[in-house]
mmCIF file of N, CA and C in Angstrom:
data_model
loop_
_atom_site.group_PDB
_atom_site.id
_atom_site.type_symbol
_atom_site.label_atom_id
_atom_site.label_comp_id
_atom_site.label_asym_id
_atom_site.label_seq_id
_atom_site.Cartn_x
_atom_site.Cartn_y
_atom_site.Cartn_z
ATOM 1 N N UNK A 114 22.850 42.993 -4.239
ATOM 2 C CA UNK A 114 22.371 41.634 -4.078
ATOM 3 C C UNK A 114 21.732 41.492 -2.689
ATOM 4 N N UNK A 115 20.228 40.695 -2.511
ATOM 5 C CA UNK A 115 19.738 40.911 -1.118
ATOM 6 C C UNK A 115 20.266 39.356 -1.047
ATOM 7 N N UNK A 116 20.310 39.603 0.786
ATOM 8 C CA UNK A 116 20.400 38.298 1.554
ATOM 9 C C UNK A 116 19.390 37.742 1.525
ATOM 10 N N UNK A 117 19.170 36.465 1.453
ATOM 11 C CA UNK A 117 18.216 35.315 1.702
ATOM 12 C C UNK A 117 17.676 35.623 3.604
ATOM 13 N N UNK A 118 16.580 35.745 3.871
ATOM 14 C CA UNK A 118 17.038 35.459 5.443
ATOM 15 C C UNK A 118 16.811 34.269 5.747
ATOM 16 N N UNK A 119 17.316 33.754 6.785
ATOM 17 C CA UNK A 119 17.311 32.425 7.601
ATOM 18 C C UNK A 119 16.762 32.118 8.394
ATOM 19 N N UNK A 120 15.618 31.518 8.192
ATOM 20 C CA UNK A 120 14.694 30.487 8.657
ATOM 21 C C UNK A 120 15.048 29.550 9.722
ATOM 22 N N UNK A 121 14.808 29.963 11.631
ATOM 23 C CA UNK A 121 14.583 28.986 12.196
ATOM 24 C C UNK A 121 13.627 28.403 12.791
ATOM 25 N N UNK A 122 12.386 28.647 12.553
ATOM 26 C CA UNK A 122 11.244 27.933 12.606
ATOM 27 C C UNK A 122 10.050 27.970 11.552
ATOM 28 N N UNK A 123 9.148 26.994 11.766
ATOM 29 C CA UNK A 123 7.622 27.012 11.675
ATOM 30 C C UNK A 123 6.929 26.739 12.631
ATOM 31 N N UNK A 124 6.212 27.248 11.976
ATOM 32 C CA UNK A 124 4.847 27.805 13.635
ATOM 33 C C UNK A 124 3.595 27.130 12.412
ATOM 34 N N UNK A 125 2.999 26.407 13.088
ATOM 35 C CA UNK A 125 1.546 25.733 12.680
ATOM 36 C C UNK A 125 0.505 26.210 13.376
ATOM 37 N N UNK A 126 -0.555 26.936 13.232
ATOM 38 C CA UNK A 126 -1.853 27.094 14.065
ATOM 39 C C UNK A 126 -2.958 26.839 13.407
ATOM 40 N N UNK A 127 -3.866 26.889 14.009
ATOM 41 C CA UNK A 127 -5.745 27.243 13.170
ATOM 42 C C UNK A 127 -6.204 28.648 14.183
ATOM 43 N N UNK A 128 -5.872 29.957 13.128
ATOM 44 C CA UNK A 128 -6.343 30.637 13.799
ATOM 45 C C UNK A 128 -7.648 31.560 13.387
ATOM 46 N N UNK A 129 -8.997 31.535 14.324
ATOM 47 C CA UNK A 129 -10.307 32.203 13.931
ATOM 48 C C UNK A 129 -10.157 33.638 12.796
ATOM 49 N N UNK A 130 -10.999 33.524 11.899
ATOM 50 C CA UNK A 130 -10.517 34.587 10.828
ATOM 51 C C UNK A 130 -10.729 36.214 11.853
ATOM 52 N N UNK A 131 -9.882 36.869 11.645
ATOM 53 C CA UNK A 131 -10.367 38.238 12.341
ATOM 54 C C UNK A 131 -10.329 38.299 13.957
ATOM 55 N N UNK A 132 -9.858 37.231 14.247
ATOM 56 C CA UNK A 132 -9.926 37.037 15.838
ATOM 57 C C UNK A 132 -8.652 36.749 16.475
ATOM 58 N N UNK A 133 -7.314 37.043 15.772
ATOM 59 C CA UNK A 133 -6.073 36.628 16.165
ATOM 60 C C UNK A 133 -5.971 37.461 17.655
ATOM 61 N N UNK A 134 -5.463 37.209 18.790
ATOM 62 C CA UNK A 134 -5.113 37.988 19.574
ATOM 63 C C UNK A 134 -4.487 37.103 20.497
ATOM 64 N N UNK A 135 -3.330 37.368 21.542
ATOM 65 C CA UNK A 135 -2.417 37.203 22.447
ATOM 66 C C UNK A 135 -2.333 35.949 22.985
ATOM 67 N N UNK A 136 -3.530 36.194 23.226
ATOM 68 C CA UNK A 136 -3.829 34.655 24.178
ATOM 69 C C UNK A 136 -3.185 33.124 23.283
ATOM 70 N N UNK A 137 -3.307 32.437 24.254
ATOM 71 C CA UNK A 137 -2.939 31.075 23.899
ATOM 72 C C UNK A 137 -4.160 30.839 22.371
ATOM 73 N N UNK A 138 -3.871 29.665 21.729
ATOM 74 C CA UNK A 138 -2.257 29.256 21.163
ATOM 75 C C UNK A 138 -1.262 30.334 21.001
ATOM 76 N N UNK A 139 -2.086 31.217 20.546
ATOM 77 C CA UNK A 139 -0.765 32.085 19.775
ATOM 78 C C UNK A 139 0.234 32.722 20.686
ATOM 79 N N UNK A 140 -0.079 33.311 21.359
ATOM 80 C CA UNK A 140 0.916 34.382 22.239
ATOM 81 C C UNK A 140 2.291 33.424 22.394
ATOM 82 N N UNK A 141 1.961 32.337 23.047
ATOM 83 C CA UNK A 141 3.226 31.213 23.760
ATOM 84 C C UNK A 141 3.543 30.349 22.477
ATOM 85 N N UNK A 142 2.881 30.707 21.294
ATOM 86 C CA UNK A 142 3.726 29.993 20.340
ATOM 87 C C UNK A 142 4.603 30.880 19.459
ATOM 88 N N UNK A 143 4.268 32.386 18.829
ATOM 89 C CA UNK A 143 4.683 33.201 18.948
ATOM 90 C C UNK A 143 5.997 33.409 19.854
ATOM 91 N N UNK A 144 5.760 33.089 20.941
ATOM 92 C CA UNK A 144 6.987 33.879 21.955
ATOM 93 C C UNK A 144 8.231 33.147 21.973
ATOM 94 N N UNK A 145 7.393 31.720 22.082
ATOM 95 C CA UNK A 145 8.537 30.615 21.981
ATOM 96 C C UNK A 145 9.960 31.265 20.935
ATOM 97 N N UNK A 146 9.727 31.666 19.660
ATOM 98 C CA UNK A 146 10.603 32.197 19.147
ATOM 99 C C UNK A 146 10.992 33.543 18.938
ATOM 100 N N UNK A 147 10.121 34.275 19.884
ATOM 101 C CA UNK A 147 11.096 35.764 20.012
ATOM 102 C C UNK A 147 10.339 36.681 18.872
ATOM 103 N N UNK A 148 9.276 36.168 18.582
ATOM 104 C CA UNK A 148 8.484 37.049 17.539
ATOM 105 C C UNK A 148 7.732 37.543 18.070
ATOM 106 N N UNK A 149 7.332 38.934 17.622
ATOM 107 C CA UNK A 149 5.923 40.175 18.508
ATOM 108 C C UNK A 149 5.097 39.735 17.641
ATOM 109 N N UNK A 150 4.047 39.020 18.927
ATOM 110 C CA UNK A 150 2.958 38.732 18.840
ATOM 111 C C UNK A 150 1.793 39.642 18.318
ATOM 112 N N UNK A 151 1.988 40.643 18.789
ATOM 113 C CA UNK A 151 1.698 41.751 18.200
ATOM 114 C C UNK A 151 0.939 42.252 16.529
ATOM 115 N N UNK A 152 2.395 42.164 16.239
ATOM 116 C CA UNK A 152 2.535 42.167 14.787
ATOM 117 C C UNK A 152 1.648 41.616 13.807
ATOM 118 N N UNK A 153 2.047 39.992 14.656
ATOM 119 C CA UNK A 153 1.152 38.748 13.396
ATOM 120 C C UNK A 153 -0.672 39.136 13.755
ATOM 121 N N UNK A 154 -0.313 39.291 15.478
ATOM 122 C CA UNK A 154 -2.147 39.570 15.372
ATOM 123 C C UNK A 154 -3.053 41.100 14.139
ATOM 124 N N UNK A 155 -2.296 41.800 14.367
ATOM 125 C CA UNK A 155 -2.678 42.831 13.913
ATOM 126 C C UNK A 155 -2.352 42.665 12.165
ATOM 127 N N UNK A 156 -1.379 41.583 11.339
ATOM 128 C CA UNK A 156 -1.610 41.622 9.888
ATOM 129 C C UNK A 156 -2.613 40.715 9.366
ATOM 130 N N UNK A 157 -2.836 39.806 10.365
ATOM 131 C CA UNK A 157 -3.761 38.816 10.346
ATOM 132 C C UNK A 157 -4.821 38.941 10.408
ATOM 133 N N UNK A 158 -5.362 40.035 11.297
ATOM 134 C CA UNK A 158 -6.782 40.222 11.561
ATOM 135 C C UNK A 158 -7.145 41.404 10.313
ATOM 136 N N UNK A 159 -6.005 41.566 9.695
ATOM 137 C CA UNK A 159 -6.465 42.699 8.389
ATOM 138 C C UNK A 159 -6.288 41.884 7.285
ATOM 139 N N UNK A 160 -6.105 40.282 7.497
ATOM 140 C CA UNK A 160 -6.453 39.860 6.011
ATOM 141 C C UNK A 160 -8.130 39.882 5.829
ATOM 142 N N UNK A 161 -7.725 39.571 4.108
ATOM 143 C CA UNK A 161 -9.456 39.845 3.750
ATOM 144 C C UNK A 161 -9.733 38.403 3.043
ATOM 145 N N UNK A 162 -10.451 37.616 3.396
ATOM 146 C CA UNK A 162 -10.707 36.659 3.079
ATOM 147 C C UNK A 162 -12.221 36.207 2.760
ATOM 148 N N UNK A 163 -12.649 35.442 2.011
ATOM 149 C CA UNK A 163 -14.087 35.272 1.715
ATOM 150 C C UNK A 163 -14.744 34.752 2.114
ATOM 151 N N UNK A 164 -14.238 34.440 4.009
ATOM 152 C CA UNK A 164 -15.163 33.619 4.642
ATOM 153 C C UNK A 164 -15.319 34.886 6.115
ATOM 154 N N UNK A 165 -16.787 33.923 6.805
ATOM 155 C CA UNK A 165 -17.444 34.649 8.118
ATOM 156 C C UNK A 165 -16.807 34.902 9.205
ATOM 157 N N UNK A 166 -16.098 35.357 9.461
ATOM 158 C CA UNK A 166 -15.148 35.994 11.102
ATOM 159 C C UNK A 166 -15.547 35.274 11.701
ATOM 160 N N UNK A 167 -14.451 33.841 12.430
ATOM 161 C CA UNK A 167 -14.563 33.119 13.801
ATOM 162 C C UNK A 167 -13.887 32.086 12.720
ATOM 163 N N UNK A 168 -14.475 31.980 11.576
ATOM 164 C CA UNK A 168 -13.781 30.298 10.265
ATOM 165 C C UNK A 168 -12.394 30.218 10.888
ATOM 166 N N UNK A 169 -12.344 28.811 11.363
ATOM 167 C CA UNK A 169 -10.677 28.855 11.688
ATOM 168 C C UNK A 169 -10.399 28.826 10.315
ATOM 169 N N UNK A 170 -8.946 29.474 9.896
ATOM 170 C CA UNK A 170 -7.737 29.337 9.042
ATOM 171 C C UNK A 170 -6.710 29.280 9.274
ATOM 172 N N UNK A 171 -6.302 27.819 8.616
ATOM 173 C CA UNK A 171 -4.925 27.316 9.146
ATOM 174 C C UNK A 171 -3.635 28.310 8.653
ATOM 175 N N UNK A 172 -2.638 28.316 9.389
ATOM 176 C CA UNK A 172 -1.536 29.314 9.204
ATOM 177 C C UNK A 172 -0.412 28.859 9.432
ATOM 178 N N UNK A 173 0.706 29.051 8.328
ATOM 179 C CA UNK A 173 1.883 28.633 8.641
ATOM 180 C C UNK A 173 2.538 29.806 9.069
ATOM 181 N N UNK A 174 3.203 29.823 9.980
ATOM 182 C CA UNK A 174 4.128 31.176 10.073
ATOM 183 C C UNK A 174 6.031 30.466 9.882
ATOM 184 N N UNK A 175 6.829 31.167 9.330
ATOM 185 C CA UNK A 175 7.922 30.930 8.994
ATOM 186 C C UNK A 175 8.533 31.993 9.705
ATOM 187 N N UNK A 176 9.502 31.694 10.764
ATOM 188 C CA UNK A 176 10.058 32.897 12.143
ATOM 189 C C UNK A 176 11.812 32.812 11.112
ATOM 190 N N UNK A 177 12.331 34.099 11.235
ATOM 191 C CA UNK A 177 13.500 33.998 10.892
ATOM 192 C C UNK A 177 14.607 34.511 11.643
ATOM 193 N N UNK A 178 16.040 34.379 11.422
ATOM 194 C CA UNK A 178 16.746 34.679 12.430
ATOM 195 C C UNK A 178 16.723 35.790 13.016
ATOM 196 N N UNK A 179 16.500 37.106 12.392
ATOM 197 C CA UNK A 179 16.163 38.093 12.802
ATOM 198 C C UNK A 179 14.795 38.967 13.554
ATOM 199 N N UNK A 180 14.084 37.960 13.820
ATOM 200 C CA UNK A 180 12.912 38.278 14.554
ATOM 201 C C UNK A 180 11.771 38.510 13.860
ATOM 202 N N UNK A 181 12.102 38.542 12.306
ATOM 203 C CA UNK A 181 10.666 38.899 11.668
ATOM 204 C C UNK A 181 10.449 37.595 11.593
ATOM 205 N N UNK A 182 9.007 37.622 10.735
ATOM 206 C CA UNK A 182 8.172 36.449 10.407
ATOM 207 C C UNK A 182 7.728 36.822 9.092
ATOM 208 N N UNK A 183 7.142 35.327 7.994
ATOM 209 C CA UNK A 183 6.107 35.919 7.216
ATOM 210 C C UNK A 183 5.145 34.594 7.384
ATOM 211 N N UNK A 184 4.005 34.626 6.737
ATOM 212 C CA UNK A 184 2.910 33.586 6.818
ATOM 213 C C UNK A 184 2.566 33.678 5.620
ATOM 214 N N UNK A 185 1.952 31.764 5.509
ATOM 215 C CA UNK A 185 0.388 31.807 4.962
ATOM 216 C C UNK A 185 -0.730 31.403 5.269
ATOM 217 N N UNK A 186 -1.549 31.321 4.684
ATOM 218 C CA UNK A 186 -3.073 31.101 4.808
ATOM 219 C C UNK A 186 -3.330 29.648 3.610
ATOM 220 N N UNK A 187 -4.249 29.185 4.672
ATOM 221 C CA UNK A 187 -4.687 28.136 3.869
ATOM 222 C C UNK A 187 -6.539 28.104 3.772
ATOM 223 N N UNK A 188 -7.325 27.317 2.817
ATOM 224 C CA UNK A 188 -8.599 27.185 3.556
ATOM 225 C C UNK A 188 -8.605 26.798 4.235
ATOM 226 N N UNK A 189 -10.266 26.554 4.905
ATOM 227 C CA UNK A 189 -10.444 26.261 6.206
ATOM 228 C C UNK A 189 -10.621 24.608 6.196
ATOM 229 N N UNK A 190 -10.358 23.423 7.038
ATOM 230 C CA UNK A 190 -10.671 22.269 7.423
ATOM 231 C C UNK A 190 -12.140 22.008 6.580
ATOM 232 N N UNK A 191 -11.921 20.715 6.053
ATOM 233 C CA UNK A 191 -12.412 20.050 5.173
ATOM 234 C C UNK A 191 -13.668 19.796 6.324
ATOM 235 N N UNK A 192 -13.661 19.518 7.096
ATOM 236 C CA UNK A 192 -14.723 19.302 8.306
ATOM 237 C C UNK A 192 -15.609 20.269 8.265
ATOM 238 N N UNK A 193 -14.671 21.728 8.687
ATOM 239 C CA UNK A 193 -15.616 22.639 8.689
ATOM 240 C C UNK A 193 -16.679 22.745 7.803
ATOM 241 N N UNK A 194 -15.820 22.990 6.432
ATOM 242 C CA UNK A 194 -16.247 23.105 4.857
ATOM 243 C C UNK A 194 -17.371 22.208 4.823
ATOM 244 N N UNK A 195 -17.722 20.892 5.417
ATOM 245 C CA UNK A 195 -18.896 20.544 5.543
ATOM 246 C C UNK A 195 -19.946 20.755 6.171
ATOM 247 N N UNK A 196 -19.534 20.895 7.278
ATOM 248 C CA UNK A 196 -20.455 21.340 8.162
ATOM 249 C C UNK A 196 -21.259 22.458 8.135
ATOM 250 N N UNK A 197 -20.476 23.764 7.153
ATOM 251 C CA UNK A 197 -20.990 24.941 6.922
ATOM 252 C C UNK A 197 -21.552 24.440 5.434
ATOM 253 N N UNK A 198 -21.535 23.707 5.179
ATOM 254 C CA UNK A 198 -21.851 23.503 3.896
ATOM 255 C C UNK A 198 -23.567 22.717 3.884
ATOM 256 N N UNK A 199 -23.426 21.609 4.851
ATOM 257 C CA UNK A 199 -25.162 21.303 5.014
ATOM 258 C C UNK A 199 -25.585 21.701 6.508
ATOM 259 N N UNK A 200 -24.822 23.141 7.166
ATOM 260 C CA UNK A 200 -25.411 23.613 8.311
ATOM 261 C C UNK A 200 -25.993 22.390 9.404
ATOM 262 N N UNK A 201 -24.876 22.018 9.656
ATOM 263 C CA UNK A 201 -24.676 21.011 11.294
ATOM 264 C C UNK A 201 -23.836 21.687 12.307
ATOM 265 N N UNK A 202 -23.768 21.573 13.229
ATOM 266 C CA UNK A 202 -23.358 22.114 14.864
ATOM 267 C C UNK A 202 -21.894 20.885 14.636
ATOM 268 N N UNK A 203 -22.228 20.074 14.661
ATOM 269 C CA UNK A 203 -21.114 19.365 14.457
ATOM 270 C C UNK A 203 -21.685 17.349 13.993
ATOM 271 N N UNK A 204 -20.768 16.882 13.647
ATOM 272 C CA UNK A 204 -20.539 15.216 13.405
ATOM 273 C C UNK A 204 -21.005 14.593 14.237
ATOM 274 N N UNK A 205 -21.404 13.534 13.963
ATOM 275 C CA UNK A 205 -21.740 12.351 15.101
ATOM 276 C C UNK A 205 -20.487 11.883 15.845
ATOM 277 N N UNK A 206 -20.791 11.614 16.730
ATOM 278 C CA UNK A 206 -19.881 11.374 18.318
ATOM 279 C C UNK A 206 -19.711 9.707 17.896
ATOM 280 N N UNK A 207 -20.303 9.041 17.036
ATOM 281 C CA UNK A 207 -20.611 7.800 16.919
ATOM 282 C C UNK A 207 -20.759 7.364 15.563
ATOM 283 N N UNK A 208 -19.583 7.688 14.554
ATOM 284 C CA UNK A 208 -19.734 7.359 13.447
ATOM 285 C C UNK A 208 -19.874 5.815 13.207
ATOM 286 N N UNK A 209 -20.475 5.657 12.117
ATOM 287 C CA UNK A 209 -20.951 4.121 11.828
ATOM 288 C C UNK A 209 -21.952 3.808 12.138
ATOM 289 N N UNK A 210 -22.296 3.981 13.429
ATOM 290 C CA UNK A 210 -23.072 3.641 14.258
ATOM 291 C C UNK A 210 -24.538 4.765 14.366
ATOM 292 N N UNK A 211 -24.183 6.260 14.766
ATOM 293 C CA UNK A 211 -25.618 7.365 14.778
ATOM 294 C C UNK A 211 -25.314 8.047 13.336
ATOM 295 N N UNK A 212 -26.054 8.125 12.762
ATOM 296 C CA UNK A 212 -25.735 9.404 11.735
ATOM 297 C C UNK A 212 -26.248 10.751 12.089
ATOM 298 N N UNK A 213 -25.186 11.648 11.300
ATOM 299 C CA UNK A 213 -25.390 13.205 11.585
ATOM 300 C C UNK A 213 -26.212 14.015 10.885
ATOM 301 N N UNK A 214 -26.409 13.213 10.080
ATOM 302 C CA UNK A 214 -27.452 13.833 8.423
ATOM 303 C C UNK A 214 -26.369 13.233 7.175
ATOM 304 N N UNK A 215 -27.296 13.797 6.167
ATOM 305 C CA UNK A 215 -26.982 13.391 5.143
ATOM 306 C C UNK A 215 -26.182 14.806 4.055
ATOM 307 N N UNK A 216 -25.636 14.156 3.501
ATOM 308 C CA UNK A 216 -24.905 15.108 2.127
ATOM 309 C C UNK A 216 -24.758 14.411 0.635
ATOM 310 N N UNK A 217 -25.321 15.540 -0.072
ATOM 311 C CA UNK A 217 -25.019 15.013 -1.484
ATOM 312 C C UNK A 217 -23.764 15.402 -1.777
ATOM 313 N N UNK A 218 -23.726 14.420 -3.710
ATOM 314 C CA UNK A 218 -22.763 14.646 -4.313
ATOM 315 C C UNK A 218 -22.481 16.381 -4.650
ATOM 316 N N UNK A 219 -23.353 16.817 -4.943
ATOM 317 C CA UNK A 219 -23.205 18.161 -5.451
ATOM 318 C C UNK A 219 -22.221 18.980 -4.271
ATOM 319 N N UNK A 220 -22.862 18.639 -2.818
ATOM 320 C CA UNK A 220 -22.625 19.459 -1.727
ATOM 321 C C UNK A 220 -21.248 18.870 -1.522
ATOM 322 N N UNK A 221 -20.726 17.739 -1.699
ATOM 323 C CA UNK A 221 -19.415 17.169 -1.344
ATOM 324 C C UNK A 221 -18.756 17.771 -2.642
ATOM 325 N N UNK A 222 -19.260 18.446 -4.423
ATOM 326 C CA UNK A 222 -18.213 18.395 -5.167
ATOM 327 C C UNK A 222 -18.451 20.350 -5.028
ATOM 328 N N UNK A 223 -18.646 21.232 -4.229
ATOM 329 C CA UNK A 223 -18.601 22.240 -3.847
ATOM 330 C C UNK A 223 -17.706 21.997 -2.954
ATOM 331 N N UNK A 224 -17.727 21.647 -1.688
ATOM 332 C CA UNK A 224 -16.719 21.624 -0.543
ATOM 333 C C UNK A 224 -15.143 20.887 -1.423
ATOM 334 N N UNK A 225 -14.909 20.251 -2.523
ATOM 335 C CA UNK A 225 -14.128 19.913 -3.049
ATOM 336 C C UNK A 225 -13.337 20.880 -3.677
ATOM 337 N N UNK A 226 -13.820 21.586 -4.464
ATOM 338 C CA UNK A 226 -13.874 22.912 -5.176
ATOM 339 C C UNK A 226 -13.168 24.188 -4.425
ATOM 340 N N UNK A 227 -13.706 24.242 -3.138
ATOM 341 C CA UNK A 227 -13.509 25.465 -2.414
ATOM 342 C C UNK A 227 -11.707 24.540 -1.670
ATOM 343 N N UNK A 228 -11.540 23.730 -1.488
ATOM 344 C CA UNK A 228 -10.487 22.549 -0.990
ATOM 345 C C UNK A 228 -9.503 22.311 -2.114
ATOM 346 N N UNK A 229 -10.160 22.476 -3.016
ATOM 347 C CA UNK A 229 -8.876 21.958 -4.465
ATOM 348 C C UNK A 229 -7.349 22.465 -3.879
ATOM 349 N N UNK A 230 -7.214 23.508 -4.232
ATOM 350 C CA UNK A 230 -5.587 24.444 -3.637
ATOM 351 C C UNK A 230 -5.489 23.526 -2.932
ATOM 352 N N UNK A 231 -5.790 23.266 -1.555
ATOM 353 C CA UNK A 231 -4.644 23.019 -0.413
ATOM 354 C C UNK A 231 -4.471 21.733 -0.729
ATOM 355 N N UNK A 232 -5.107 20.770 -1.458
ATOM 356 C CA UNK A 232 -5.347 19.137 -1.186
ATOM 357 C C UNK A 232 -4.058 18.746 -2.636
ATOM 358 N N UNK A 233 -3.574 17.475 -1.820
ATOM 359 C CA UNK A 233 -2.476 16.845 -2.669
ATOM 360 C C UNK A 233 -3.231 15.937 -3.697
ATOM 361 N N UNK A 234 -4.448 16.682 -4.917
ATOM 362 C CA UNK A 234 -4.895 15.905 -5.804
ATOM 363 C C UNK A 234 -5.118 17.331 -6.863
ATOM 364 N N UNK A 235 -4.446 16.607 -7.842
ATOM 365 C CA UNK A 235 -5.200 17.466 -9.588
ATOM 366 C C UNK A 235 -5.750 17.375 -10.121
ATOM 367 N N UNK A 236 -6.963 15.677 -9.632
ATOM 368 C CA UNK A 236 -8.639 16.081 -10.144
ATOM 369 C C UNK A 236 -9.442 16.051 -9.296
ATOM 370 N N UNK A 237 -10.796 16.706 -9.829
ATOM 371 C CA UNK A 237 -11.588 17.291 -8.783
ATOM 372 C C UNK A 237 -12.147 16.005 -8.094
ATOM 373 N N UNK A 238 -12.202 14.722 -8.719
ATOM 374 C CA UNK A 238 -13.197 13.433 -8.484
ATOM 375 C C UNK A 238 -11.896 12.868 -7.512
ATOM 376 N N UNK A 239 -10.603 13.040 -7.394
ATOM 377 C CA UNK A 239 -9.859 12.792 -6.524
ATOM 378 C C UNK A 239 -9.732 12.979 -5.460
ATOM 379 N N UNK A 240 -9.907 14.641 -5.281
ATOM 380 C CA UNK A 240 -10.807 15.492 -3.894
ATOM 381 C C UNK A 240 -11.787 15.290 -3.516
ATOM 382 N N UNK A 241 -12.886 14.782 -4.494
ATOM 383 C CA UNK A 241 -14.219 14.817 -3.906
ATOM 384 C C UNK A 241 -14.376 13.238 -2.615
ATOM 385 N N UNK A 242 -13.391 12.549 -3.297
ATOM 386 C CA UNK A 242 -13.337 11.099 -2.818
ATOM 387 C C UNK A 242 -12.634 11.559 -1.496
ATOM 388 N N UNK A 243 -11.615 11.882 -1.678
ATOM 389 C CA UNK A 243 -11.215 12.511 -0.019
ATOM 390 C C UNK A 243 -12.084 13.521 0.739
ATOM 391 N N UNK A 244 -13.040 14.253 0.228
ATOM 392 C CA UNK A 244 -14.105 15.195 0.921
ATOM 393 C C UNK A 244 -15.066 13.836 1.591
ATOM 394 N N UNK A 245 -15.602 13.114 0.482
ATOM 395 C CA UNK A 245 -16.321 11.987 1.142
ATOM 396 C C UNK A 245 -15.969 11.080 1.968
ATOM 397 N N UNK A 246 -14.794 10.616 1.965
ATOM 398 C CA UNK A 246 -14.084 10.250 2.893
ATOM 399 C C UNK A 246 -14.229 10.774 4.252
ATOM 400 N N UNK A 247 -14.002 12.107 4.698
ATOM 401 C CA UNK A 247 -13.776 12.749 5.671
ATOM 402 C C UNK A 247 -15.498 13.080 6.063
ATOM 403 N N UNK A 248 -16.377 13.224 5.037
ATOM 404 C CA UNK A 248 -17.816 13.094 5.258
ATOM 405 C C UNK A 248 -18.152 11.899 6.183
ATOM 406 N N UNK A 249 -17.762 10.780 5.448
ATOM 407 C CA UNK A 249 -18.434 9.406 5.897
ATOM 408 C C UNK A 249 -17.467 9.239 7.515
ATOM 409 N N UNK A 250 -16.313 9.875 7.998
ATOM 410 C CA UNK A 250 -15.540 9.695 9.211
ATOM 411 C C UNK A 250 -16.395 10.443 10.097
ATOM 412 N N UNK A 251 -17.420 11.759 9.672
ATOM 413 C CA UNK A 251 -17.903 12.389 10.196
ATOM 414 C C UNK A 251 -19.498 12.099 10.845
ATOM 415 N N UNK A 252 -19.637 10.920 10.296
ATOM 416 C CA UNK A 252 -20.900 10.199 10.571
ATOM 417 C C UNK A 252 -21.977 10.881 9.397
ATOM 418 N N UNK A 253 -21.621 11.556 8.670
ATOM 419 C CA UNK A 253 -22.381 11.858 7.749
ATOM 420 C C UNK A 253 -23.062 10.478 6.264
ATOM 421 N N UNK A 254 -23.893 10.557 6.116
ATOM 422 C CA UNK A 254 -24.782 9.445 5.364
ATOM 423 C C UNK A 254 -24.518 10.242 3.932
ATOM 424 N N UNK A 255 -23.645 9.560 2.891
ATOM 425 C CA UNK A 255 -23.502 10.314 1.439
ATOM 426 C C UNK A 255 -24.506 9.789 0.400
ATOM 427 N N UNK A 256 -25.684 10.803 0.011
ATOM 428 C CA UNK A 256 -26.606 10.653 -0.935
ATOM 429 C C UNK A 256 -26.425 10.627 -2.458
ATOM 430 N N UNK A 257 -26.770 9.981 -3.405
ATOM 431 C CA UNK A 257 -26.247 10.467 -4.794
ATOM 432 C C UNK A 257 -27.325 11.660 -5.286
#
């Protein structure tokens, strides 16, 4: 019969795909609980994922009493997902007020799509409304 191990933390980050290494956040969040930093950089930077090296991906790490760890992976920020999606540098500084460009429905029910998994909705027109949502916070102008 195996032991369960015991879980005393989570560790939350956004870390660049392929780019994990020592430095802050990670190293001092990592250390905080006695886990080799090491380790997570080097399984992390060998995941294979279907996005461009630098995409932050959010990561849970789960530290256990014995010094190991395991993680997961989530997609990347619904922000991003737009931004790479109608190729902007970033949002207006001045939502409401400047707009950043515009996005269609199609382009908001793709970024929905690639978002489904992580998002607390089981239809896609549920997500898409929260993609647009986070569009229109972004100073983005939503086209039909």
């Amino acid at each position: 019969m195996s032991k369960k191990k015991e879980a005393v933390g989570f560790i939350k980050l956004q870390v660049p795909l392929g780019k994990a290494n020592p430095a802050p956040p990670i190293g001092p969040a990592l250390g905080q609980k006695g886990l080799n930093i090491m380790d997570f950089c080097k399984e992390f930077n060998a995941l294979k994922l279907d996005y461009t090296p630098g995409t932050p991906i959010p990561v849970t790490i789960t530290a256990y009493k014995d010094r190991s760890f395991s993680f997961t992976t989530k997609n990347p920020p619904v922000s991003f997902l737009i931004k790479d999606e109608i190729k902007i540098k970033k949002g207006s500084s001045n939502p409401g007020k400047e707009s950043a460009g515009k996005i269609t429905m199609a382009q908001i029910e793709s970024v929905a799509k690639k978002k489904m998994a992580d998002m607390n909705a089981s239809e896609l027109e549920a997500c898409m409304q929260m993609v647009k949502g986070s569009a229109t916070s972004m100073g983005l102008e939503v086209v039909e």
